[in-house]
Amino acid sequence: MNAAHQRVRCPCCGEVFTLTADMYVADESPPAVAPPAESAVSYPPVPIHIIFDGGSIGNPGQGYGSYQLSVRGKVEQPKRIQFGAGYTNNEAEYDTLITAVEAVLRRAKDPKRVQLEIRGDSQLVIKQIKGEWKIKEPRMLERVRRLHALLQQFGSWNAEWHGRDNSVKALGH
């Protein structure tokens, strides 16, 4: 297996996958565990917070979302996203979070130093990505797998539910 591939076990469904650039490939073998790399220089972790919210006008309907990043305590302006027609509320929630995580990965010089904290008012998204709720819909399972492939690139990540009022305060809707 080359450096562009990595085996991981999904905490939600228990399946083992070989990760490539943008996809999961099912695999029956147990994941390979690499020993931690030793480094002579230790850098402090970089705390990054994401607040996200997605929705649709109609269900399904026009999908949209917003997210806000806070890097080392500096709060940034919320970003707005339009997804198009045919989105359910839950699909928009997931795709907003995926977009936010991808934005963090594009900016991070060393994602393994990032301590990612995720907050959202969608219990479904938060509990499914943490493996606390089952994933019944294939469309949602596909999104969870994509999200886990992104999240495993960080040094650590955590996701917590917060009330709707917190999303409104941060994102303006």
PDB file of C-alpha atoms in Angstrom, residues 49-127:
ATOM      1  CA  HIS A  49     -13.803  25.832  15.575  1.00  0.00           C
ATOM      2  CA  ILE A  50     -16.560  25.348  13.001  1.00  0.00           C
ATOM      3  CA  ILE A  51     -20.173  26.395  13.530  1.00  0.00           C
ATOM      4  CA  PHE A  52     -22.398  25.146  10.706  1.00  0.00           C
ATOM      5  CA  ASP A  53     -26.045  25.107   9.700  1.00  0.00           C
ATOM      6  CA  GLY A  54     -27.774  23.941   6.545  1.00  0.00           C
ATOM      7  CA  GLY A  55     -31.330  23.867   5.335  1.00  0.00           C
ATOM      8  CA  SER A  56     -33.655  23.762   2.390  1.00  0.00           C
ATOM      9  CA  ILE A  57     -36.530  25.873   1.153  1.00  0.00           C
ATOM     10  CA  GLY A  58     -38.990  23.045   0.733  1.00  0.00           C
ATOM     11  CA  ASN A  59     -37.964  19.536   1.732  1.00  0.00           C
ATOM     12  CA  PRO A  60     -36.632  18.635  -0.753  1.00  0.00           C
ATOM     13  CA  GLY A  61     -35.987  22.032  -2.240  1.00  0.00           C
ATOM     14  CA  GLN A  62     -33.365  24.721  -2.693  1.00  0.00           C
ATOM     15  CA  GLY A  63     -30.409  23.765  -0.468  1.00  0.00           C
ATOM     16  CA  TYR A  64     -28.308  26.326   1.362  1.00  0.00           C
ATOM     17  CA  GLY A  65     -25.930  26.565   4.280  1.00  0.00           C
ATOM     18  CA  SER A  66     -23.642  28.760   6.337  1.00  0.00           C
ATOM     19  CA  TYR A  67     -20.551  28.126   8.376  1.00  0.00           C
ATOM     20  CA  GLN A  68     -18.219  30.188  10.502  1.00  0.00           C
ATOM     21  CA  LEU A  69     -14.604  29.434  11.347  1.00  0.00           C
ATOM     22  CA  SER A  70     -12.717  30.541  14.415  1.00  0.00           C
ATOM     23  CA  VAL A  71      -8.951  30.066  14.122  1.00  0.00           C
ATOM     24  CA  ARG A  72      -6.911  30.429  17.321  1.00  0.00           C
ATOM     25  CA  GLY A  73      -9.811  32.374  18.820  1.00  0.00           C
ATOM     26  CA  LYS A  74     -10.166  34.807  15.904  1.00  0.00           C
ATOM     27  CA  VAL A  75     -13.765  34.631  14.674  1.00  0.00           C
ATOM     28  CA  GLU A  76     -14.202  35.005  10.921  1.00  0.00           C
ATOM     29  CA  GLN A  77     -17.200  36.214   8.939  1.00  0.00           C
ATOM     30  CA  PRO A  78     -19.759  33.500   8.115  1.00  0.00           C
ATOM     31  CA  LYS A  79     -19.614  31.951   4.649  1.00  0.00           C
ATOM     32  CA  ARG A  80     -22.851  31.354   2.727  1.00  0.00           C
ATOM     33  CA  ILE A  81     -23.395  28.447   0.318  1.00  0.00           C
ATOM     34  CA  GLN A  82     -26.114  27.667  -2.239  1.00  0.00           C
ATOM     35  CA  PHE A  83     -26.441  23.998  -3.218  1.00  0.00           C
ATOM     36  CA  GLY A  84     -29.243  24.014  -5.780  1.00  0.00           C
ATOM     37  CA  ALA A  85     -32.572  22.227  -6.087  1.00  0.00           C
ATOM     38  CA  GLY A  86     -33.549  18.805  -4.786  1.00  0.00           C
ATOM     39  CA  TYR A  87     -31.828  19.030  -1.395  1.00  0.00           C
ATOM     40  CA  THR A  88     -33.308  17.796   1.852  1.00  0.00           C
ATOM     41  CA  ASN A  89     -32.581  19.677   5.048  1.00  0.00           C
ATOM     42  CA  ASN A  90     -30.288  16.873   6.268  1.00  0.00           C
ATOM     43  CA  GLU A  91     -28.343  16.763   2.994  1.00  0.00           C
ATOM     44  CA  ALA A  92     -27.770  20.521   3.227  1.00  0.00           C
ATOM     45  CA  GLU A  93     -26.602  20.167   6.856  1.00  0.00           C
ATOM     46  CA  TYR A  94     -24.061  17.495   5.888  1.00  0.00           C
ATOM     47  CA  ASP A  95     -22.850  19.256   2.744  1.00  0.00           C
ATOM     48  CA  THR A  96     -22.377  22.514   4.653  1.00  0.00           C
ATOM     49  CA  LEU A  97     -20.199  20.755   7.222  1.00  0.00           C
ATOM     50  CA  ILE A  98     -18.245  18.936   4.491  1.00  0.00           C
ATOM     51  CA  THR A  99     -17.629  22.274   2.730  1.00  0.00           C
ATOM     52  CA  ALA A 100     -16.429  23.851   5.994  1.00  0.00           C
ATOM     53  CA  VAL A 101     -14.058  20.963   6.771  1.00  0.00           C
ATOM     54  CA  GLU A 102     -12.672  21.083   3.220  1.00  0.00           C
ATOM     55  CA  ALA A 103     -12.051  24.835   3.672  1.00  0.00           C
ATOM     56  CA  VAL A 104     -10.066  24.155   6.855  1.00  0.00           C
ATOM     57  CA  LEU A 105      -8.011  21.456   5.114  1.00  0.00           C
ATOM     58  CA  ARG A 106      -7.175  23.803   2.231  1.00  0.00           C
ATOM     59  CA  ARG A 107      -5.866  26.406   4.683  1.00  0.00           C
ATOM     60  CA  ALA A 108      -4.059  24.138   7.146  1.00  0.00           C
ATOM     61  CA  LYS A 109      -0.319  23.891   6.596  1.00  0.00           C
ATOM     62  CA  ASP A 110      -0.180  20.818   8.853  1.00  0.00           C
ATOM     63  CA  PRO A 111      -3.657  19.319   9.462  1.00  0.00           C
ATOM     64  CA  LYS A 112      -2.231  16.917  12.071  1.00  0.00           C
ATOM     65  CA  ARG A 113      -1.638  19.935  14.335  1.00  0.00           C
ATOM     66  CA  VAL A 114      -5.273  21.038  14.079  1.00  0.00           C
ATOM     67  CA  GLN A 115      -7.644  20.414  16.987  1.00  0.00           C
ATOM     68  CA  LEU A 116     -10.982  20.723  15.204  1.00  0.00           C
ATOM     69  CA  GLU A 117     -14.108  21.525  17.219  1.00  0.00           C
ATOM     70  CA  ILE A 118     -17.428  21.271  15.379  1.00  0.00           C
ATOM     71  CA  ARG A 119     -20.705  22.759  16.622  1.00  0.00           C
ATOM     72  CA  GLY A 120     -24.101  22.517  14.986  1.00  0.00           C
ATOM     73  CA  ASP A 121     -27.790  22.394  15.819  1.00  0.00           C
ATOM     74  CA  SER A 122     -28.460  19.216  13.808  1.00  0.00           C
ATOM     75  CA  GLN A 123     -28.621  16.336  16.271  1.00  0.00           C
ATOM     76  CA  LEU A 124     -28.781  13.939  13.327  1.00  0.00           C
ATOM     77  CA  VAL A 125     -25.465  15.090  11.841  1.00  0.00           C
ATOM     78  CA  ILE A 126     -23.643  15.378  15.178  1.00  0.00           C
ATOM     79  CA  LYS A 127     -24.790  12.019  16.533  1.00  0.00           C
TER      80      LYS A 127
END
